[in-house]
Amino acid sequence: MVKITILSPEGKSCSVWNLKKEIENLGNKCEIFLLSDSENLMSHDFKLETDLIHSRCGIGDYFDRLTLYSWQFINALEVEGLKFINPLETLYLTSDKFKCIKLLSKNKIATPKTALIRDYEDAVRFMEKYNVNFPVIIKNSFSKCGLKVFMAKNEEDLKNLTKNAMWEGKLIQEFINFKEGDVYKDMRVLVVNGEVVGGYRRVSKDFRTNLYLGNVVEKLEIDSEIEELALKCADLSNAVILGVDILPTKEENYVIELNSAPGTKGFKDIGINADRKIAKTLIECAKN
């Protein structure tokens, strides 16, 4: 029997509790450690007794809370030499959308043209240099759940959305039109322990397809091209568990984001028990 600790900001995600249930159903112990719990104090002599940590905490924006604290908390645990799945290098990479885009682009994976900007002038230089027209996407590099992702349709939008860019880690990105008919449909593919577990298409009337925003899913038939793409992303990011977000077009499949703590509700909706697969992998990693 092993003990697995799941780090969570507030424990509101059903994925956290479903994963705990699956780990316990497999005869092991699981603790959910809430960073928001007032009883928890990260002091100089804090120790966590566990065989493995699975972090559901991103590094960066989380609904404007637990931003720097979560990053420091995880770094402090790293000092103790505790085992993490995903590895912390993967967590750090996938939390930073710009670094992630850089890594993918360097390795010949199609991504939208993207720049880290300081201000409106940087945004204009990017559009001119790469011949990018409106609309463009402005997003925070450390944003979660699609909450700080915006579309600039004209100069006025661009000026407003690029304010404080240097202080907030903002990106500008070409808009990839992945609309089908009157809805947008992107792809979420899940890789666990070197295997593509499944995938779904997120369906939305808005270009932001996050399930957190109330969108729905439909099953994705994964072909060899998509499978190979997802596995390559997992390999490049050294991820044991990875959600790969893809924008499909007639010309290319663009990888838009990697997620080291992907939600599992969408997979449950299409009949895939992703929590059981992840639980088995975490237990195996804790034992080895």
mmCIF file of C-alpha atoms in Angstrom:
data_model
loop_
_atom_site.group_PDB
_atom_site.id
_atom_site.type_symbol
_atom_site.label_atom_id
_atom_site.label_comp_id
_atom_site.label_asym_id
_atom_site.label_seq_id
_atom_site.Cartn_x
_atom_site.Cartn_y
_atom_site.Cartn_z
ATOM 1 C CA MET A 1 0.000 0.000 0.000
ATOM 2 C CA VAL A 2 1.228 3.479 -0.872
ATOM 3 C CA LYS A 3 0.106 6.952 0.092
ATOM 4 C CA ILE A 4 -0.480 9.545 -2.612
ATOM 5 C CA THR A 5 -1.019 13.227 -1.888
ATOM 6 C CA ILE A 6 -2.970 15.383 -4.319
ATOM 7 C CA LEU A 7 -2.174 19.105 -4.104
ATOM 8 C CA SER A 8 -5.189 21.242 -4.921
ATOM 9 C CA PRO A 9 -5.837 24.990 -4.572
ATOM 10 C CA GLU A 10 -9.360 24.686 -3.169
ATOM 11 C CA GLY A 11 -10.598 21.173 -3.918
ATOM 12 C CA LYS A 12 -13.541 22.333 -6.006
ATOM 13 C CA SER A 13 -12.649 20.235 -9.043
ATOM 14 C CA CYS A 14 -14.564 16.961 -9.368
ATOM 15 C CA SER A 15 -11.440 15.506 -11.006
ATOM 16 C CA VAL A 16 -9.584 15.771 -7.680
ATOM 17 C CA TRP A 17 -12.192 13.852 -5.704
ATOM 18 C CA ASN A 18 -12.828 11.269 -8.421
ATOM 19 C CA LEU A 19 -9.095 10.548 -8.574
ATOM 20 C CA LYS A 20 -8.925 10.142 -4.791
ATOM 21 C CA LYS A 21 -11.817 7.670 -4.950
ATOM 22 C CA GLU A 22 -10.126 5.603 -7.659
ATOM 23 C CA ILE A 23 -6.832 5.462 -5.753
ATOM 24 C CA GLU A 24 -8.637 4.275 -2.624
ATOM 25 C CA ASN A 25 -10.723 1.765 -4.598
ATOM 26 C CA LEU A 26 -7.426 0.252 -5.726
ATOM 27 C CA GLY A 27 -6.484 -0.328 -2.080
ATOM 28 C CA ASN A 28 -4.183 2.623 -1.454
ATOM 29 C CA LYS A 29 -4.222 5.783 0.633
ATOM 30 C CA CYS A 30 -4.901 9.219 -0.780
ATOM 31 C CA GLU A 31 -4.870 12.626 0.884
ATOM 32 C CA ILE A 32 -6.086 15.848 -0.694
ATOM 33 C CA PHE A 33 -3.931 18.701 0.540
ATOM 34 C CA LEU A 34 -5.668 22.055 0.058
ATOM 35 C CA LEU A 35 -3.413 25.074 -0.280
ATOM 36 C CA SER A 36 -6.318 27.308 0.744
ATOM 37 C CA ASP A 37 -6.884 25.472 4.063
ATOM 38 C CA SER A 38 -6.225 27.945 6.892
ATOM 39 C CA GLU A 39 -4.893 25.111 9.075
ATOM 40 C CA ASN A 40 -1.965 24.461 6.731
ATOM 41 C CA LEU A 41 1.212 26.455 7.269
ATOM 42 C CA MET A 42 4.305 26.154 5.100
ATOM 43 C CA SER A 43 6.985 26.836 7.719
ATOM 44 C CA HIS A 44 10.745 26.290 7.586
ATOM 45 C CA ASP A 45 10.384 22.834 9.137
ATOM 46 C CA PHE A 46 7.213 21.745 7.298
ATOM 47 C CA LYS A 47 7.240 18.137 6.149
ATOM 48 C CA LEU A 48 4.766 16.106 4.147
ATOM 49 C CA GLU A 49 4.732 12.355 4.739
ATOM 50 C CA THR A 50 3.802 10.733 1.460
ATOM 51 C CA ASP A 51 5.122 8.373 -1.201
ATOM 52 C CA LEU A 52 4.196 10.593 -4.130
ATOM 53 C CA ILE A 53 2.715 14.009 -4.856
ATOM 54 C CA HIS A 54 0.369 14.667 -7.747
ATOM 55 C CA SER A 55 -0.010 18.411 -8.143
ATOM 56 C CA ARG A 56 -3.261 19.833 -9.469
ATOM 57 C CA CYS A 57 -1.915 23.323 -8.766
ATOM 58 C CA GLY A 58 -0.722 25.338 -11.682
ATOM 59 C CA ILE A 59 1.985 27.924 -11.328
ATOM 60 C CA GLY A 60 0.589 31.347 -12.055
ATOM 61 C CA ASP A 61 -2.907 32.800 -12.195
ATOM 62 C CA TYR A 62 -5.633 30.867 -10.455
ATOM 63 C CA PHE A 63 -8.710 33.074 -10.452
ATOM 64 C CA ASP A 64 -6.424 35.895 -9.150
ATOM 65 C CA ARG A 65 -5.634 33.891 -6.019
ATOM 66 C CA LEU A 66 -2.877 31.562 -4.788
ATOM 67 C CA THR A 67 -0.714 32.885 -7.585
ATOM 68 C CA LEU A 68 2.798 33.234 -6.210
ATOM 69 C CA TYR A 69 1.972 31.203 -3.087
ATOM 70 C CA SER A 70 1.308 27.991 -5.015
ATOM 71 C CA TRP A 71 4.564 28.389 -6.936
ATOM 72 C CA GLN A 72 6.576 28.894 -3.731
ATOM 73 C CA PHE A 73 4.784 26.063 -1.914
ATOM 74 C CA ILE A 74 5.667 23.561 -4.632
ATOM 75 C CA ASN A 75 9.254 24.808 -4.784
ATOM 76 C CA ALA A 76 9.565 24.378 -1.015
ATOM 77 C CA LEU A 77 8.350 20.776 -1.261
ATOM 78 C CA GLU A 78 10.974 20.181 -3.924
ATOM 79 C CA VAL A 79 13.664 20.932 -1.313
ATOM 80 C CA GLU A 80 12.450 17.917 0.678
ATOM 81 C CA GLY A 81 13.267 15.598 -2.222
ATOM 82 C CA LEU A 82 9.688 14.367 -2.570
ATOM 83 C CA LYS A 83 8.605 12.494 -5.678
ATOM 84 C CA PHE A 84 6.266 14.321 -8.064
ATOM 85 C CA ILE A 85 4.159 13.009 -10.939
ATOM 86 C CA ASN A 86 4.174 14.873 -13.208
ATOM 87 C CA PRO A 87 7.834 15.802 -12.652
ATOM 88 C CA LEU A 88 8.233 19.400 -11.573
ATOM 89 C CA GLU A 89 10.055 20.279 -14.793
ATOM 90 C CA THR A 90 6.850 19.323 -16.619
ATOM 91 C CA LEU A 91 4.702 21.350 -14.244
ATOM 92 C CA TYR A 92 6.902 24.406 -14.692
ATOM 93 C CA LEU A 93 6.903 24.054 -18.475
ATOM 94 C CA THR A 94 3.179 23.577 -18.945
ATOM 95 C CA SER A 95 2.346 26.427 -16.552
ATOM 96 C CA ASP A 96 4.176 28.873 -18.820
ATOM 97 C CA LYS A 97 2.283 29.030 -22.107
ATOM 98 C CA PHE A 98 5.010 30.969 -23.887
ATOM 99 C CA LYS A 99 7.840 28.624 -22.912
ATOM 100 C CA CYS A 100 5.626 25.745 -24.017
ATOM 101 C CA ILE A 101 5.011 27.322 -27.431
ATOM 102 C CA LYS A 102 8.759 27.936 -27.801
ATOM 103 C CA LEU A 103 9.573 24.284 -27.073
ATOM 104 C CA LEU A 104 6.939 22.962 -29.467
ATOM 105 C CA SER A 105 7.911 25.358 -32.256
ATOM 106 C CA LYS A 106 11.599 24.495 -31.887
ATOM 107 C CA ASN A 107 10.705 20.834 -32.370
ATOM 108 C CA LYS A 108 8.732 21.436 -35.578
ATOM 109 C CA ILE A 109 5.263 21.109 -34.038
ATOM 110 C CA ALA A 110 2.764 23.532 -35.591
ATOM 111 C CA THR A 111 1.751 26.312 -33.195
ATOM 112 C CA PRO A 112 0.175 29.732 -33.734
ATOM 113 C CA LYS A 113 2.642 32.571 -34.287
ATOM 114 C CA THR A 114 3.174 33.985 -30.804
ATOM 115 C CA ALA A 115 5.169 36.698 -29.020
ATOM 116 C CA LEU A 116 5.772 37.708 -25.419
ATOM 117 C CA ILE A 117 5.015 41.420 -25.328
ATOM 118 C CA ARG A 118 5.788 44.401 -23.127
ATOM 119 C CA ASP A 119 3.260 46.860 -24.513
ATOM 120 C CA TYR A 120 1.056 47.912 -27.419
ATOM 121 C CA GLU A 121 4.097 48.813 -29.542
ATOM 122 C CA ASP A 122 5.429 45.260 -29.217
ATOM 123 C CA ALA A 123 2.069 43.925 -30.353
ATOM 124 C CA VAL A 124 2.119 46.151 -33.439
ATOM 125 C CA ARG A 125 5.700 45.116 -34.258
ATOM 126 C CA PHE A 126 4.682 41.457 -34.022
ATOM 127 C CA MET A 127 1.727 41.894 -36.368
ATOM 128 C CA GLU A 128 3.820 43.769 -38.915
ATOM 129 C CA LYS A 129 6.787 41.406 -38.790
ATOM 130 C CA TYR A 130 4.738 38.235 -39.197
ATOM 131 C CA ASN A 131 2.006 39.698 -41.415
ATOM 132 C CA VAL A 132 -0.703 38.922 -38.868
ATOM 133 C CA ASN A 133 -4.080 40.618 -39.263
ATOM 134 C CA PHE A 134 -6.940 41.215 -36.854
ATOM 135 C CA PRO A 135 -8.375 39.489 -34.960
ATOM 136 C CA VAL A 136 -5.519 38.462 -32.682
ATOM 137 C CA ILE A 137 -5.525 36.705 -29.329
ATOM 138 C CA ILE A 138 -4.188 38.375 -26.182
ATOM 139 C CA LYS A 139 -3.682 36.086 -23.207
ATOM 140 C CA ASN A 140 -1.804 35.848 -19.950
ATOM 141 C CA SER A 141 1.013 33.327 -20.196
ATOM 142 C CA PHE A 142 0.033 31.871 -16.817
ATOM 143 C CA SER A 143 -3.756 31.994 -17.149
ATOM 144 C CA LYS A 144 -6.086 29.084 -16.330
ATOM 145 C CA CYS A 145 -9.479 27.901 -17.558
ATOM 146 C CA GLY A 146 -9.608 30.418 -20.408
ATOM 147 C CA LEU A 147 -10.385 33.254 -17.992
ATOM 148 C CA LYS A 148 -7.671 35.641 -19.195
ATOM 149 C CA VAL A 149 -7.847 34.930 -22.903
ATOM 150 C CA PHE A 150 -9.252 37.711 -25.090
ATOM 151 C CA MET A 151 -9.720 38.580 -28.734
ATOM 152 C CA ALA A 152 -8.606 41.945 -30.094
ATOM 153 C CA LYS A 153 -10.655 42.764 -33.170
ATOM 154 C CA ASN A 154 -9.238 46.224 -33.866
ATOM 155 C CA GLU A 155 -6.669 48.819 -32.788
ATOM 156 C CA GLU A 156 -8.759 50.054 -29.871
ATOM 157 C CA ASP A 157 -9.125 46.528 -28.487
ATOM 158 C CA LEU A 158 -5.406 45.959 -28.896
ATOM 159 C CA LYS A 159 -4.498 49.123 -26.990
ATOM 160 C CA ASN A 160 -6.843 48.244 -24.126
ATOM 161 C CA LEU A 161 -5.810 44.585 -23.869
ATOM 162 C CA THR A 162 -2.058 45.248 -23.929
ATOM 163 C CA LYS A 163 -2.026 47.625 -20.969
ATOM 164 C CA ASN A 164 0.357 46.412 -18.229
ATOM 165 C CA ALA A 165 1.506 43.638 -20.570
ATOM 166 C CA MET A 166 5.062 43.594 -19.237
ATOM 167 C CA TRP A 167 3.856 43.257 -15.632
ATOM 168 C CA GLU A 168 1.259 40.575 -16.318
ATOM 169 C CA GLY A 169 3.160 38.289 -18.706
ATOM 170 C CA LYS A 170 0.923 38.838 -21.730
ATOM 171 C CA LEU A 171 1.201 37.123 -25.093
ATOM 172 C CA ILE A 172 -0.067 38.056 -28.526
ATOM 173 C CA GLN A 173 -1.002 35.207 -30.823
ATOM 174 C CA GLU A 174 -2.353 34.876 -34.316
ATOM 175 C CA PHE A 175 -5.954 33.714 -34.372
ATOM 176 C CA ILE A 176 -6.359 30.237 -35.828
ATOM 177 C CA ASN A 177 -9.863 29.935 -37.231
ATOM 178 C CA PHE A 178 -11.028 26.463 -36.236
ATOM 179 C CA LYS A 179 -14.726 27.178 -36.608
ATOM 180 C CA GLU A 180 -16.948 24.490 -38.153
ATOM 181 C CA GLY A 181 -20.270 25.889 -39.290
ATOM 182 C CA ASP A 182 -21.569 28.069 -36.485
ATOM 183 C CA VAL A 183 -19.512 26.500 -33.660
ATOM 184 C CA TYR A 184 -15.884 26.144 -32.679
ATOM 185 C CA LYS A 185 -14.522 22.634 -32.163
ATOM 186 C CA ASP A 186 -11.048 21.988 -30.835
ATOM 187 C CA MET A 187 -9.502 18.739 -29.539
ATOM 188 C CA ARG A 188 -8.345 17.565 -26.116
ATOM 189 C CA VAL A 189 -6.241 14.403 -26.154
ATOM 190 C CA LEU A 190 -5.102 12.632 -22.991
ATOM 191 C CA VAL A 191 -1.764 10.829 -22.725
ATOM 192 C CA VAL A 192 -1.059 8.693 -19.656
ATOM 193 C CA ASN A 193 2.197 6.789 -19.195
ATOM 194 C CA GLY A 194 3.075 6.777 -22.889
ATOM 195 C CA GLU A 195 -0.396 5.779 -24.092
ATOM 196 C CA VAL A 196 -3.163 7.834 -25.692
ATOM 197 C CA VAL A 197 -6.144 7.113 -23.457
ATOM 198 C CA GLY A 198 -8.714 8.978 -25.534
ATOM 199 C CA GLY A 199 -9.879 12.347 -26.693
ATOM 200 C CA TYR A 200 -12.866 14.585 -27.197
ATOM 201 C CA ARG A 201 -13.849 17.681 -29.093
ATOM 202 C CA ARG A 202 -14.918 20.709 -27.087
ATOM 203 C CA VAL A 203 -17.869 22.423 -28.753
ATOM 204 C CA SER A 204 -18.483 26.119 -28.190
ATOM 205 C CA LYS A 205 -20.126 29.133 -29.791
ATOM 206 C CA ASP A 206 -17.128 31.128 -28.535
ATOM 207 C CA PHE A 207 -13.461 30.680 -29.515
ATOM 208 C CA ARG A 208 -12.728 29.848 -25.878
ATOM 209 C CA THR A 209 -13.762 26.222 -25.591
ATOM 210 C CA ASN A 210 -12.847 25.499 -21.957
ATOM 211 C CA LEU A 211 -15.327 23.238 -20.171
ATOM 212 C CA TYR A 212 -15.091 25.544 -17.158
ATOM 213 C CA LEU A 213 -16.933 28.125 -19.266
ATOM 214 C CA GLY A 214 -19.882 25.771 -19.740
ATOM 215 C CA ASN A 215 -19.064 24.171 -23.073
ATOM 216 C CA VAL A 216 -19.895 20.598 -24.070
ATOM 217 C CA VAL A 217 -17.955 17.672 -25.531
ATOM 218 C CA GLU A 218 -18.306 15.070 -28.228
ATOM 219 C CA LYS A 219 -16.149 11.996 -28.764
ATOM 220 C CA LEU A 220 -13.057 12.320 -30.908
ATOM 221 C CA GLU A 221 -11.956 9.542 -33.231
ATOM 222 C CA ILE A 222 -8.181 9.651 -32.885
ATOM 223 C CA ASP A 223 -6.254 8.874 -36.054
ATOM 224 C CA SER A 224 -2.560 7.992 -36.288
ATOM 225 C CA GLU A 225 -1.541 11.608 -36.982
ATOM 226 C CA ILE A 226 -3.232 12.952 -33.848
ATOM 227 C CA GLU A 227 -1.906 10.059 -31.762
ATOM 228 C CA GLU A 228 1.646 10.625 -32.945
ATOM 229 C CA LEU A 229 1.336 14.362 -32.280
ATOM 230 C CA ALA A 230 0.065 13.855 -28.716
ATOM 231 C CA LEU A 231 2.767 11.304 -27.903
ATOM 232 C CA LYS A 232 5.465 13.609 -29.249
ATOM 233 C CA CYS A 233 4.191 16.425 -27.012
ATOM 234 C CA ALA A 234 4.299 14.118 -23.984
ATOM 235 C CA ASP A 235 7.832 13.057 -24.844
ATOM 236 C CA LEU A 236 9.080 16.619 -25.312
ATOM 237 C CA SER A 237 7.556 17.770 -22.019
ATOM 238 C CA ASN A 238 8.671 14.658 -20.099
ATOM 239 C CA ALA A 239 5.058 14.225 -19.022
ATOM 240 C CA VAL A 240 3.574 11.100 -17.476
ATOM 241 C CA ILE A 241 0.092 12.646 -17.587
ATOM 242 C CA LEU A 242 -0.689 15.250 -20.237
ATOM 243 C CA GLY A 243 -3.649 16.947 -21.844
ATOM 244 C CA VAL A 244 -2.866 18.159 -25.364
ATOM 245 C CA ASP A 245 -5.086 20.894 -26.822
ATOM 246 C CA ILE A 246 -5.222 21.012 -30.606
ATOM 247 C CA LEU A 247 -6.843 23.426 -33.036
ATOM 248 C CA PRO A 248 -7.712 21.542 -36.243
ATOM 249 C CA THR A 249 -7.804 23.248 -39.630
ATOM 250 C CA LYS A 250 -7.859 21.902 -43.179
ATOM 251 C CA GLU A 251 -4.176 22.707 -43.567
ATOM 252 C CA GLU A 252 -2.698 21.805 -40.175
ATOM 253 C CA ASN A 253 -3.272 20.621 -36.619
ATOM 254 C CA TYR A 254 -2.002 23.370 -34.314
ATOM 255 C CA VAL A 255 -1.023 22.542 -30.735
ATOM 256 C CA ILE A 256 -2.233 25.462 -28.656
ATOM 257 C CA GLU A 257 -1.490 24.337 -25.102
ATOM 258 C CA LEU A 258 -0.237 21.484 -22.892
ATOM 259 C CA ASN A 259 -1.837 20.743 -19.520
ATOM 260 C CA SER A 260 -0.045 18.717 -16.835
ATOM 261 C CA ALA A 261 -3.180 18.462 -14.671
ATOM 262 C CA PRO A 262 -5.983 17.935 -17.213
ATOM 263 C CA GLY A 263 -9.543 17.726 -15.981
ATOM 264 C CA THR A 264 -11.260 14.374 -16.444
ATOM 265 C CA LYS A 265 -14.929 15.363 -16.543
ATOM 266 C CA GLY A 266 -14.959 15.578 -20.337
ATOM 267 C CA PHE A 267 -13.645 12.014 -20.607
ATOM 268 C CA LYS A 268 -16.254 10.793 -18.148
ATOM 269 C CA ASP A 269 -18.920 12.425 -20.327
ATOM 270 C CA ILE A 270 -17.866 10.257 -23.292
ATOM 271 C CA GLY A 271 -17.545 7.057 -21.268
ATOM 272 C CA ILE A 272 -13.783 6.966 -20.581
ATOM 273 C CA ASN A 273 -12.651 6.410 -16.984
ATOM 274 C CA ALA A 274 -9.521 8.546 -17.168
ATOM 275 C CA ASP A 275 -9.349 8.750 -13.367
ATOM 276 C CA ARG A 276 -8.851 4.989 -13.091
ATOM 277 C CA LYS A 277 -6.047 5.060 -15.668
ATOM 278 C CA ILE A 278 -4.334 7.985 -13.917
ATOM 279 C CA ALA A 279 -4.785 6.351 -10.479
ATOM 280 C CA LYS A 280 -3.117 3.130 -11.645
ATOM 281 C CA THR A 281 -0.205 5.075 -13.083
ATOM 282 C CA LEU A 282 0.283 7.141 -9.907
ATOM 283 C CA ILE A 283 0.259 3.984 -7.771
ATOM 284 C CA GLU A 284 2.776 2.307 -10.053
ATOM 285 C CA CYS A 285 5.059 5.350 -9.933
ATOM 286 C CA ALA A 286 4.763 5.558 -6.124
ATOM 287 C CA LYS A 287 5.855 1.926 -5.775
ATOM 288 C CA ASN A 288 8.882 2.262 -8.055
#
